[in-house]
mmCIF file of C-alpha atoms and ligand atoms in Angstrom:
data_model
loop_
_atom_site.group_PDB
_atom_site.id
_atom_site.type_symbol
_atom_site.label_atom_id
_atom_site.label_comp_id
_atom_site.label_asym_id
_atom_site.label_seq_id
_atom_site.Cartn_x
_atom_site.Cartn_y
_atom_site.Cartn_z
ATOM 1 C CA UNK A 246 39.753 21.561 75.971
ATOM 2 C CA UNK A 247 43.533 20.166 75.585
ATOM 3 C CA UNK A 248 43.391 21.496 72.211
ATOM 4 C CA UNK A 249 42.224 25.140 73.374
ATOM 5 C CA UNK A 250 44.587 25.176 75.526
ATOM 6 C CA UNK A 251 47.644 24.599 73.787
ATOM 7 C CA UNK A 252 46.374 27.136 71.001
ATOM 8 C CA UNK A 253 46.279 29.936 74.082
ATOM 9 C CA UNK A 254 49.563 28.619 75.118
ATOM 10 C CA UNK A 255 50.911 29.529 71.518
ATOM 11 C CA UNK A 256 49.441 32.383 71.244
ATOM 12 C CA UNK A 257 50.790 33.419 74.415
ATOM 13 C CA UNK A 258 54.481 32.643 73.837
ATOM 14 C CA UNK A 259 54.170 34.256 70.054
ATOM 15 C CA UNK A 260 52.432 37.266 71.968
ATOM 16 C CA UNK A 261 55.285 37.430 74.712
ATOM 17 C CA UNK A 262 57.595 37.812 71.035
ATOM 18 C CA UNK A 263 56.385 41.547 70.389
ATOM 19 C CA UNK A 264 56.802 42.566 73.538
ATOM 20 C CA UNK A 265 59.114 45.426 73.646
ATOM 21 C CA UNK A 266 59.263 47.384 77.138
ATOM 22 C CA UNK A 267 58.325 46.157 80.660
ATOM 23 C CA UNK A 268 54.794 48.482 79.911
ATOM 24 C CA UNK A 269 53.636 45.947 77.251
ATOM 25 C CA UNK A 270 55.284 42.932 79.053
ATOM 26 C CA UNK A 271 53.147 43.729 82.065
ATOM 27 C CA UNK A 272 50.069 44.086 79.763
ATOM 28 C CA UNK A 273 51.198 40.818 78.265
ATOM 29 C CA UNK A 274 51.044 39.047 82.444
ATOM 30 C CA UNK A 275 47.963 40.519 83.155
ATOM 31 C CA UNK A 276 46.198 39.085 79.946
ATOM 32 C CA UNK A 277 47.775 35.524 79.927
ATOM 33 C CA UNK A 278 48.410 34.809 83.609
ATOM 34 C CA UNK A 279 46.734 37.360 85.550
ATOM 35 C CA UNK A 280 43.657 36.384 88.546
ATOM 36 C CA UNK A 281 40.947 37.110 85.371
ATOM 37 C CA UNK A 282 43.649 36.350 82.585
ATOM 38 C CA UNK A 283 43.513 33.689 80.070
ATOM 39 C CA UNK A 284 44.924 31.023 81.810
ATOM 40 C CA UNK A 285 42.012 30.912 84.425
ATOM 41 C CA UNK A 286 39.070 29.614 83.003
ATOM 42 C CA UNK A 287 40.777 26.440 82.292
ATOM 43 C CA UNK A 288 41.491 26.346 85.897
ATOM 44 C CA UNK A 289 38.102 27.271 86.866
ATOM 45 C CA UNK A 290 36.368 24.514 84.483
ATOM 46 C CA UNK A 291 37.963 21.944 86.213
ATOM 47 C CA UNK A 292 35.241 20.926 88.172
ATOM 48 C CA UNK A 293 32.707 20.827 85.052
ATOM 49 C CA UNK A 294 34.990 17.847 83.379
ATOM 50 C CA UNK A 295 33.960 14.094 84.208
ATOM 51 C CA UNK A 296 36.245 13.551 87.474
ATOM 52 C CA UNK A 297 38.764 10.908 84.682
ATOM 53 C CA UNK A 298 39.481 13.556 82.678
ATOM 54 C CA UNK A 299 40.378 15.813 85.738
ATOM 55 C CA UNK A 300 43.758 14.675 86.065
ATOM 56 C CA UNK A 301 45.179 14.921 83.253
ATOM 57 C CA UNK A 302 43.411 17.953 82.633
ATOM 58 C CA UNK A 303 45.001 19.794 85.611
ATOM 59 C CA UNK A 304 48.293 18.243 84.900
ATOM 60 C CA UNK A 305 48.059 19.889 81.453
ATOM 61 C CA UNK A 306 46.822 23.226 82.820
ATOM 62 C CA UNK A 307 49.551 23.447 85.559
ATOM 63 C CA UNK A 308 52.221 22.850 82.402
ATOM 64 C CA UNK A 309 51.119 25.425 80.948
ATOM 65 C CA UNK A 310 51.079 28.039 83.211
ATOM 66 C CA UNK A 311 54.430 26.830 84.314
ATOM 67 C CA UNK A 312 55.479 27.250 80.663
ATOM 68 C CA UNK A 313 53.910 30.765 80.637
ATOM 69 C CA UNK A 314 55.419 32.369 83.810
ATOM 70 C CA UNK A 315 58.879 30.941 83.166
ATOM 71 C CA UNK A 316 58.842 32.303 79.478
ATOM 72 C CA UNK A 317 57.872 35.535 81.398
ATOM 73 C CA UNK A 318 60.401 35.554 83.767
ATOM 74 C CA UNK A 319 63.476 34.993 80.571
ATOM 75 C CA UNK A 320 61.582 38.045 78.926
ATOM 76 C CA UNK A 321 61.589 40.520 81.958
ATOM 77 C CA UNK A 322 65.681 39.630 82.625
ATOM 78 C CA UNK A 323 66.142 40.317 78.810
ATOM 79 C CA UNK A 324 64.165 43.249 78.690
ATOM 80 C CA UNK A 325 65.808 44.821 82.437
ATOM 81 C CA UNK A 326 69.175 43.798 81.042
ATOM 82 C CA UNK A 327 68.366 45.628 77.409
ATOM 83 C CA UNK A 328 67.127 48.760 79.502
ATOM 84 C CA UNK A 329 70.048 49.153 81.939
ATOM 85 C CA UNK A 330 72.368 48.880 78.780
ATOM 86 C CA UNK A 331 70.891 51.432 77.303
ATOM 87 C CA UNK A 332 70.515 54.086 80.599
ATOM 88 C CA UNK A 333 74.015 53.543 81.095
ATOM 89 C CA UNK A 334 75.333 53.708 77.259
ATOM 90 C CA UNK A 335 72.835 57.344 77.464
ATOM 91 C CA UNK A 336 74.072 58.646 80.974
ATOM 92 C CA UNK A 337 77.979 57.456 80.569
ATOM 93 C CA UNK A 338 80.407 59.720 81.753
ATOM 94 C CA UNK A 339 83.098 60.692 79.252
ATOM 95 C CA UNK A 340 86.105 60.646 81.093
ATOM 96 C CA UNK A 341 87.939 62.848 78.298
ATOM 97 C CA UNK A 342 85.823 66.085 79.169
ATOM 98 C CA UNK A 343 87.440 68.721 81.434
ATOM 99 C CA UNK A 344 87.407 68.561 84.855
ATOM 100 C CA UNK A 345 85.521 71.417 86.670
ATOM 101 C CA UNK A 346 88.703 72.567 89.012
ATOM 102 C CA UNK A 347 87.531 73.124 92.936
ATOM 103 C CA UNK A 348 87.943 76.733 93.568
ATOM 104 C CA UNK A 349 91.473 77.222 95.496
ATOM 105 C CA UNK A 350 92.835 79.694 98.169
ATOM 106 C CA UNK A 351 95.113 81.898 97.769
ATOM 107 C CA UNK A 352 97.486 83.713 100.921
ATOM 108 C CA UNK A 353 96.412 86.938 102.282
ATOM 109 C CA UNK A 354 98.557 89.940 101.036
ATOM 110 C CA UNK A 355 99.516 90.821 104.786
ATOM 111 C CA UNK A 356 100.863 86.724 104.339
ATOM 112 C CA UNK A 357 102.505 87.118 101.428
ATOM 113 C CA UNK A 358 103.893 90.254 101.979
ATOM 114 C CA UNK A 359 105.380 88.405 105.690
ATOM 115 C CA UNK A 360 107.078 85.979 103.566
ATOM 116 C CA UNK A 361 109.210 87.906 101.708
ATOM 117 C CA UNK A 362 110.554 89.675 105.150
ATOM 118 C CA UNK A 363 110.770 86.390 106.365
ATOM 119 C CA UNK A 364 112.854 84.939 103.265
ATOM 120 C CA UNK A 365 114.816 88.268 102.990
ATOM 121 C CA UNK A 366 115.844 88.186 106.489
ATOM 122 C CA UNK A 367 116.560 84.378 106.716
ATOM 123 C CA UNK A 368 119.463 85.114 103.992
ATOM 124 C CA UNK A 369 121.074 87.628 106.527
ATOM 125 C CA UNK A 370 120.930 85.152 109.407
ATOM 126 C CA UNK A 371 117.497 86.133 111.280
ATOM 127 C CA UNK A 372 115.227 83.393 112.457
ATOM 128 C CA UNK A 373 111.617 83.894 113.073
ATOM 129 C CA UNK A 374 110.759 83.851 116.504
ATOM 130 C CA UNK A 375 106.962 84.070 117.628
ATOM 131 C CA UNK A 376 105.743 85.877 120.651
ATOM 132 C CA UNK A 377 102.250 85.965 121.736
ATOM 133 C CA UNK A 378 99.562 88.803 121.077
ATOM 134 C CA UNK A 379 98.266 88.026 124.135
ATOM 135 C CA UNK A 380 100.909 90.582 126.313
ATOM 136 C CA UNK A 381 101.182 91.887 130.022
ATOM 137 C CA UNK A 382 101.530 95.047 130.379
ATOM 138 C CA UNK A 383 104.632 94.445 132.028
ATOM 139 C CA UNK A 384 106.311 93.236 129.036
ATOM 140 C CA UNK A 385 104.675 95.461 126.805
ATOM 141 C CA UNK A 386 105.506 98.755 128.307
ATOM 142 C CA UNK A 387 107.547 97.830 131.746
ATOM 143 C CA UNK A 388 110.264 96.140 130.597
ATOM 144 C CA UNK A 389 110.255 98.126 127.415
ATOM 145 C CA UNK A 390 111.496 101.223 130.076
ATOM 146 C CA UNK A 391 107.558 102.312 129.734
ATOM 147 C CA UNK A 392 107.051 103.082 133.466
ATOM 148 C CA UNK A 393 103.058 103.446 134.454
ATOM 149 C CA UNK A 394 102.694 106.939 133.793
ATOM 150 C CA UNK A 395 105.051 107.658 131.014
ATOM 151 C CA UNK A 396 103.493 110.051 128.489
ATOM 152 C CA UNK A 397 104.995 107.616 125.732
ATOM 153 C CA UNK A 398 101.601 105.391 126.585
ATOM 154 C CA UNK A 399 99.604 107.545 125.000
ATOM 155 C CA UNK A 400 100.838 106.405 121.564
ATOM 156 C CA UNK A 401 100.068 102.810 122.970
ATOM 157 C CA UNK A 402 96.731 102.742 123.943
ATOM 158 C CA UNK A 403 95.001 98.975 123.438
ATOM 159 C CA UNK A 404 92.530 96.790 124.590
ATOM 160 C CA UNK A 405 92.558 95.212 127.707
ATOM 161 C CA UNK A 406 91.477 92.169 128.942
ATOM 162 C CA UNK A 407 89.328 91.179 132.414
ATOM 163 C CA UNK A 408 92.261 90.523 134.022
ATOM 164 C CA UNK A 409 94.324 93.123 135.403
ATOM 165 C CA UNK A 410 97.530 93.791 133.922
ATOM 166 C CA UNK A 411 96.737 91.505 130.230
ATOM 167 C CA UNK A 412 96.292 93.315 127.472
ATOM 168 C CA UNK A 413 96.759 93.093 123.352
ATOM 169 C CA UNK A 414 100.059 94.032 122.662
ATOM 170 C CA UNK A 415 100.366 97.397 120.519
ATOM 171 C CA UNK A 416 103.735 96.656 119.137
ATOM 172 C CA UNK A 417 106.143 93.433 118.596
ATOM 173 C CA UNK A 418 108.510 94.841 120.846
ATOM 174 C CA UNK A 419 107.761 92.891 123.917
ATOM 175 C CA UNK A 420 108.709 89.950 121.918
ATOM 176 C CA UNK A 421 112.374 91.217 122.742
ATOM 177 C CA UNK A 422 112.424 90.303 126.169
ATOM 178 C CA UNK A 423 110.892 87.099 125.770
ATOM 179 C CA UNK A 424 113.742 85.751 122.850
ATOM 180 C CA UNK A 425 116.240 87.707 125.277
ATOM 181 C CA UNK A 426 115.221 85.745 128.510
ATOM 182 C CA UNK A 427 115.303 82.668 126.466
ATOM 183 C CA UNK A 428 118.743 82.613 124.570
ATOM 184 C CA UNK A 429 120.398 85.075 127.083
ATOM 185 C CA UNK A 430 124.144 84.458 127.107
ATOM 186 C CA UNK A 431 124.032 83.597 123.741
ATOM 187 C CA UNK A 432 124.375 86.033 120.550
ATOM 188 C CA UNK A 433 120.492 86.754 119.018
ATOM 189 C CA UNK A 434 119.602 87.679 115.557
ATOM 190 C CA UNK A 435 115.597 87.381 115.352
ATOM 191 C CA UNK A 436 112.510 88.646 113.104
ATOM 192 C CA UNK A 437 109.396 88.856 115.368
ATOM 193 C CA UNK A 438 106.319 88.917 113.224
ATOM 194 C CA UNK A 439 102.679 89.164 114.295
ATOM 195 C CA UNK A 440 99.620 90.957 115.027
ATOM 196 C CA UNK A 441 99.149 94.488 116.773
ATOM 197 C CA UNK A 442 96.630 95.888 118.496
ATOM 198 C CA UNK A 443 95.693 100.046 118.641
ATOM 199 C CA UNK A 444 92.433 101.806 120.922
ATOM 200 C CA UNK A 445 92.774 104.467 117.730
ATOM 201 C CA UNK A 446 90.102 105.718 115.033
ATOM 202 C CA UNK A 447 90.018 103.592 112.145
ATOM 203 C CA UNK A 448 90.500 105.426 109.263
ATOM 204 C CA UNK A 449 92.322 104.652 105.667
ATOM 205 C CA UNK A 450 95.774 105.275 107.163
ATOM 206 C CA UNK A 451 95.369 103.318 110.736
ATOM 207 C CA UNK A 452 93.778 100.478 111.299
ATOM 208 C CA UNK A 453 93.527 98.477 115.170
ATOM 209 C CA UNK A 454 94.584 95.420 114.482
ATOM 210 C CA UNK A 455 97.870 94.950 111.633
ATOM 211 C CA UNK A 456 101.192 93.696 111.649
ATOM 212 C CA UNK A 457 104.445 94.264 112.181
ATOM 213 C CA UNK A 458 107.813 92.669 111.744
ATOM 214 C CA UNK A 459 110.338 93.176 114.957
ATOM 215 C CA UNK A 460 113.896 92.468 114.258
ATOM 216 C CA UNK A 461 116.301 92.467 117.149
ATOM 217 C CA UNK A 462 120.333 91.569 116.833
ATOM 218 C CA UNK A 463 121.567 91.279 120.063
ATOM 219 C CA UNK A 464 125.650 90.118 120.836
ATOM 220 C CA UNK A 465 129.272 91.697 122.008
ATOM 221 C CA UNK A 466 130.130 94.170 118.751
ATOM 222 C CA UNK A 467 127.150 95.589 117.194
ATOM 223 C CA UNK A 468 127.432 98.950 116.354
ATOM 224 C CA UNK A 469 124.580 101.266 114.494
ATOM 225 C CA UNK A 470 126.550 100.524 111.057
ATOM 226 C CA UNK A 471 125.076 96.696 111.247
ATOM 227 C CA UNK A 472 121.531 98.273 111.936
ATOM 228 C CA UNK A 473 122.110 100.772 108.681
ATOM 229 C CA UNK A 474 123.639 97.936 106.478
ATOM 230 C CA UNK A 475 120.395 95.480 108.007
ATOM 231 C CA UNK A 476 117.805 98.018 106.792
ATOM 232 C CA UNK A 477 119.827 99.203 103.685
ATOM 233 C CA UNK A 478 119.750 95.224 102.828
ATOM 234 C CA UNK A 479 116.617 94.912 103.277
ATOM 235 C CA UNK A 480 114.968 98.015 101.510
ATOM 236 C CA UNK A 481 117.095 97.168 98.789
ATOM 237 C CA UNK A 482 115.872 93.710 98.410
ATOM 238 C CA UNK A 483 112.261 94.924 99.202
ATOM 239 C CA UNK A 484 111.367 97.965 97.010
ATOM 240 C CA UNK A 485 114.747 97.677 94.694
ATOM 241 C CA UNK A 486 118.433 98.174 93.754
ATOM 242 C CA UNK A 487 119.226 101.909 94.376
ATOM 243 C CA UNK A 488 117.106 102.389 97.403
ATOM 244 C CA UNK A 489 118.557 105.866 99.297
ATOM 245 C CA UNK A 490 117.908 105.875 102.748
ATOM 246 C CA UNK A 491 117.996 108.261 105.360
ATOM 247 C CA UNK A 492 118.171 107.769 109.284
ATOM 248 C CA UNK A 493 116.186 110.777 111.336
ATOM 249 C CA UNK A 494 116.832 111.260 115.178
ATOM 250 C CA UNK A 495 113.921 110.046 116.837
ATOM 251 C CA UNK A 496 112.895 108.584 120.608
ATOM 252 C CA UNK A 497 111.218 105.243 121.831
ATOM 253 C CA UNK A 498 111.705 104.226 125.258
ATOM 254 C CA UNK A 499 113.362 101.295 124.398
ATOM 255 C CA UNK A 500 116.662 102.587 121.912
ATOM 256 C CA UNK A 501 119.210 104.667 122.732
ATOM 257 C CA UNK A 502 120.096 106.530 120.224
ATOM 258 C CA UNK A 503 116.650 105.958 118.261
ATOM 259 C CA UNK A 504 115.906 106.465 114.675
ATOM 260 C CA UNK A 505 113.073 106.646 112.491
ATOM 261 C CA UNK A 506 114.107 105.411 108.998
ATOM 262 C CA UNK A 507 113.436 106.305 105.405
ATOM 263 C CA UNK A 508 113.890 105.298 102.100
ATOM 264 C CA UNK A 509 112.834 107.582 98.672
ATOM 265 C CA UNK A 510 109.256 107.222 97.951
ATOM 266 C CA UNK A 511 108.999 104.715 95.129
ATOM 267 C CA UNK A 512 106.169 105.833 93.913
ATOM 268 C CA UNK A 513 107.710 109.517 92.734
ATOM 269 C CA UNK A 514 111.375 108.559 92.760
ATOM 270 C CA UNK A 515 111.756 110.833 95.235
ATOM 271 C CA UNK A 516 110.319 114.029 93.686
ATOM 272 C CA UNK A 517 107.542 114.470 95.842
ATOM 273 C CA UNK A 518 104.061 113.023 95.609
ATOM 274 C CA UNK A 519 100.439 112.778 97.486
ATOM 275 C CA UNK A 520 101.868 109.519 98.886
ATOM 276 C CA UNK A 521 105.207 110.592 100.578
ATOM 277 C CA UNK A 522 103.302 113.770 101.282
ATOM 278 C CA UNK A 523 105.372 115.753 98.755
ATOM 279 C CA UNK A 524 108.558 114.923 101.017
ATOM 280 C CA UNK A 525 109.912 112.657 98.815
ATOM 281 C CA UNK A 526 110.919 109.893 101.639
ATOM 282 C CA UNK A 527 108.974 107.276 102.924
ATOM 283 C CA UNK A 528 109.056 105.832 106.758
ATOM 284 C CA UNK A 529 109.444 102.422 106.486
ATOM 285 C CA UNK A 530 110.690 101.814 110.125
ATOM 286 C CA UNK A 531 111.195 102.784 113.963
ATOM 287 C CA UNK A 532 114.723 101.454 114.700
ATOM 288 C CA UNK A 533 117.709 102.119 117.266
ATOM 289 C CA UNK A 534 120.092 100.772 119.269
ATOM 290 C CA UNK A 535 119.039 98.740 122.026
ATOM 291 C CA UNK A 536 118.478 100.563 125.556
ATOM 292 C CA UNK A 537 120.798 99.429 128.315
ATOM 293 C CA UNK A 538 117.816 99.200 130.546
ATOM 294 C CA UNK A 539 116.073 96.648 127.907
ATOM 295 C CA UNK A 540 119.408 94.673 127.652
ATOM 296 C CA UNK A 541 119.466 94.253 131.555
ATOM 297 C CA UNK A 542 115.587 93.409 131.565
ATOM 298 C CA UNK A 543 116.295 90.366 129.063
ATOM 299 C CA UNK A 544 119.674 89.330 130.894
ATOM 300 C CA UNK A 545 122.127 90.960 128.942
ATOM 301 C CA UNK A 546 124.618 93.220 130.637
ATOM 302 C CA UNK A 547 124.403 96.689 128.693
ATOM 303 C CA UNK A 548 128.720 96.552 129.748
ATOM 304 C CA UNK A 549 129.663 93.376 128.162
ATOM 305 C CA UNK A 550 126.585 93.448 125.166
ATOM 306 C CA UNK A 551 125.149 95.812 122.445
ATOM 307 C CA UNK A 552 122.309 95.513 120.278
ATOM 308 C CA UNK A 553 119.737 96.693 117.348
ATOM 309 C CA UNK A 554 116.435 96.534 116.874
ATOM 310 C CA UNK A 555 113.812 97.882 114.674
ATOM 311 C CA UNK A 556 110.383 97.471 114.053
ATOM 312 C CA UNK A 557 107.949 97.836 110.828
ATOM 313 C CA UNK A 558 104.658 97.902 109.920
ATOM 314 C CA UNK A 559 103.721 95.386 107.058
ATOM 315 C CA UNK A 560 100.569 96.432 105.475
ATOM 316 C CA UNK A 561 101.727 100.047 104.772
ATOM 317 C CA UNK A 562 104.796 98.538 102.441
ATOM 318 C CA UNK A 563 102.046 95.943 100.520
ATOM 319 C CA UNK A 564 100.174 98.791 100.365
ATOM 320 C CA UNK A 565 102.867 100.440 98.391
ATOM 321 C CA UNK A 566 104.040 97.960 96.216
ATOM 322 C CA UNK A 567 100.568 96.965 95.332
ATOM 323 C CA UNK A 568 99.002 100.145 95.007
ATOM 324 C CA UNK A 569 96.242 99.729 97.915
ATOM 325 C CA UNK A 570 94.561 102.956 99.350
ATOM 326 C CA UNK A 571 92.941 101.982 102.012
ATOM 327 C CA UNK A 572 94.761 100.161 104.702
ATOM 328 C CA UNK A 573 90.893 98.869 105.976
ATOM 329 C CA UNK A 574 90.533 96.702 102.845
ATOM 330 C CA UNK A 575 93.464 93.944 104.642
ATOM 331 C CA UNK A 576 90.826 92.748 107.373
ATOM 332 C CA UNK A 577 87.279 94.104 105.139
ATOM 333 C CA UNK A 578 87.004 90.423 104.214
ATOM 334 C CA UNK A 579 85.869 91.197 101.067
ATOM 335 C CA UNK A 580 86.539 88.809 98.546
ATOM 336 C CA UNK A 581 86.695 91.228 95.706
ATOM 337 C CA UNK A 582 89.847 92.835 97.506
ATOM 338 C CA UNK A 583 91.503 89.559 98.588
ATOM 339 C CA UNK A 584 91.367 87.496 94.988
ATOM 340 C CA UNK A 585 93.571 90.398 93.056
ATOM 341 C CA UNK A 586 96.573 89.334 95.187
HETATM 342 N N1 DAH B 635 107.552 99.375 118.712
HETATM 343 C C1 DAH B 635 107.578 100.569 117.918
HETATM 344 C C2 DAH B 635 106.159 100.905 117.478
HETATM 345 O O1 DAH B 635 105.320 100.105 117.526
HETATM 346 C C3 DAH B 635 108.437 100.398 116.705
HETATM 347 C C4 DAH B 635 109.882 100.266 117.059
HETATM 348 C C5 DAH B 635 110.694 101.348 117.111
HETATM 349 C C6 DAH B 635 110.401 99.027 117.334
HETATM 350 C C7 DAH B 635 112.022 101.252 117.401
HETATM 351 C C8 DAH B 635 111.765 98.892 117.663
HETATM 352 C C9 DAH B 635 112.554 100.026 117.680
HETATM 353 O O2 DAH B 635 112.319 97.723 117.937
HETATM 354 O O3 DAH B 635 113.892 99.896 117.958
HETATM 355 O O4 DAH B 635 105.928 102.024 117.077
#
């Protein structure tokens, strides 16, 4: 039986040899040292053997099985160890390939087009100053010298909120009085920029929300000349050297004298197209001289102080210099619009 037994147990161990993958290897326990493997009948047939043999007998038996798992358990390490080697060495990543680049934002064209007012006003001394779109209509129209029932509203109608007298503003203007109440003695030179609100039909040429850029200078010598050098600067740096522009009587509540100004339709050079409506001039602002009514409302006294101020709409300009038809595209939220810019 001793003899039988070590035979198995070499068989065994040169078995365990060939084994390749932890398939066979299982194959392999099952046979040798599984509950009807090999190994068992010897365990079984101890109780046939004379009870002086059974001793040693079991001794041997128990050797050998110890022998047998412990080989086992040196083969499945190897063989695990092999087999992670190999999944990693197949599923490495190579470090030298290309990255896939996260898809980035990019700024709005009503953003971008902000930031060049902003950085072309900054070099002429105007800081940005915000206001809320949030408005009363006491600082929208009121102060603006907008009494209640002035037809003027009618080109301001908005939305207005639950609570009486709040409203979205419809111009940047009220932002005067607020930067006037706040730095009021001192000498102003601000660009309000923001969002505007219209009650008006959407169409490709108005939309009822957009922006616009307020500017107001306010101190004890400004004359109309530093309101037609400001804009003359600024459409220069905007839309080009040799900009011509031309100042047209106009009326808002707030200036006195007003002015609506233009500059030659770049599109045409001024020859007349479908764009400057065969005029050959483009609007490109509402501007005047500061009413003494609007001074007084912000703290200034309209004796001792003069002023400018102008205000401009920013989407119609981006839609110029980039071509753009349709003034609805800005807030469409379509992607296919927003990634050309
Ligand atoms: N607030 C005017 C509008 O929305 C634009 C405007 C005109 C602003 C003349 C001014 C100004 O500051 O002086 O149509």
């Amino acid at each position: 039986m001793l003899d039988q037994l070590s035979a198995l147990e070499a068989e065994a161990l040169a078995a365990l040899e060939t084994v390749a993958d932890s398939g066979a290897l299982q194959a392999w326990h099952q046979r040798y040292l599984g509950k009807r493997g090999a190994l068992t009948p010897f365990l079984r047939g101890m109780g046939q053997l004379p009870p002086e043999e059974r001793p040693e007998a079991g001794q041997a038996v128990n050797r050998a099985k110890l022998a047998l798992t412990e080989a086992y358990e040196t083969r499945e390490a190897a063989l695990q160890a092999a087999e992670r080697a190999r999944s990693l060495s197949a599923k490495a990543v190579d470090v030298s390939l290309p990255g896939r680049p996260p898809s980035v934002g990019r700024l709005h064209p009503s953003t971008q087009t902000l930031r060049r007012v902003y950085s072309i006003f900054a070099d002429m001394g105007f800081q940005v100053y915000r206001a809320p779109d949030v408005e009363t209509d006491e600082l929208n129209f009121e102060l603006l010298n907008i009494p209640p029932h002035h037809p003027a509203r009618d080109m301001w109608d908005t939305f207005y909120t639950t609570r009486e007298g709040v409203l979205l503003r419809t111009h940047t203007s009220p932002g005067q009085i607020r930067a006037m109440r706040e730095y009021c003695p001192e000498p102003i030179r601000v660009i309000l920029p923001g969002l505007c609100y219209r009650y008006e039909q959407v169409t490709a040429r108005s939309e009822m929300m957009f922006f616009q850029v307020e500017g107001l200078a306010v101190g004890k010598r400004i004359t109309m000349t530093d309101l037609k050098g400001t804009m003359a600067e600024y459409a220069r740096r905007m839309f080009g050297e040799n900009r011509k522009m031309r100042f047209r009587a106009s009326h808002f509540p707030f200036t006195e004298p007003s002015v609506e100004v233009d500059m030659d339709c770049i599109l045409c050079e001024g020859k007349g197209c479908r764009v400057c409506k065969y005029t050959g001039w483009l609007e490109i602002s509402g501007a005047g001289m500061v009413h003494p009514v609007v001074l007084r409302n912000g703290g200034y006294d309209p004796a001792v102080y003069s002023g400018f101020a102008f205000g401009m709409g920013v989407e119609r300009p981006a839609m110029l210099v980039h071509g753009i038809d349709d003034i609805r595209y800005f807030f469409g939220n379509d992607m296919r619009f927003l990634r050309q810019f």
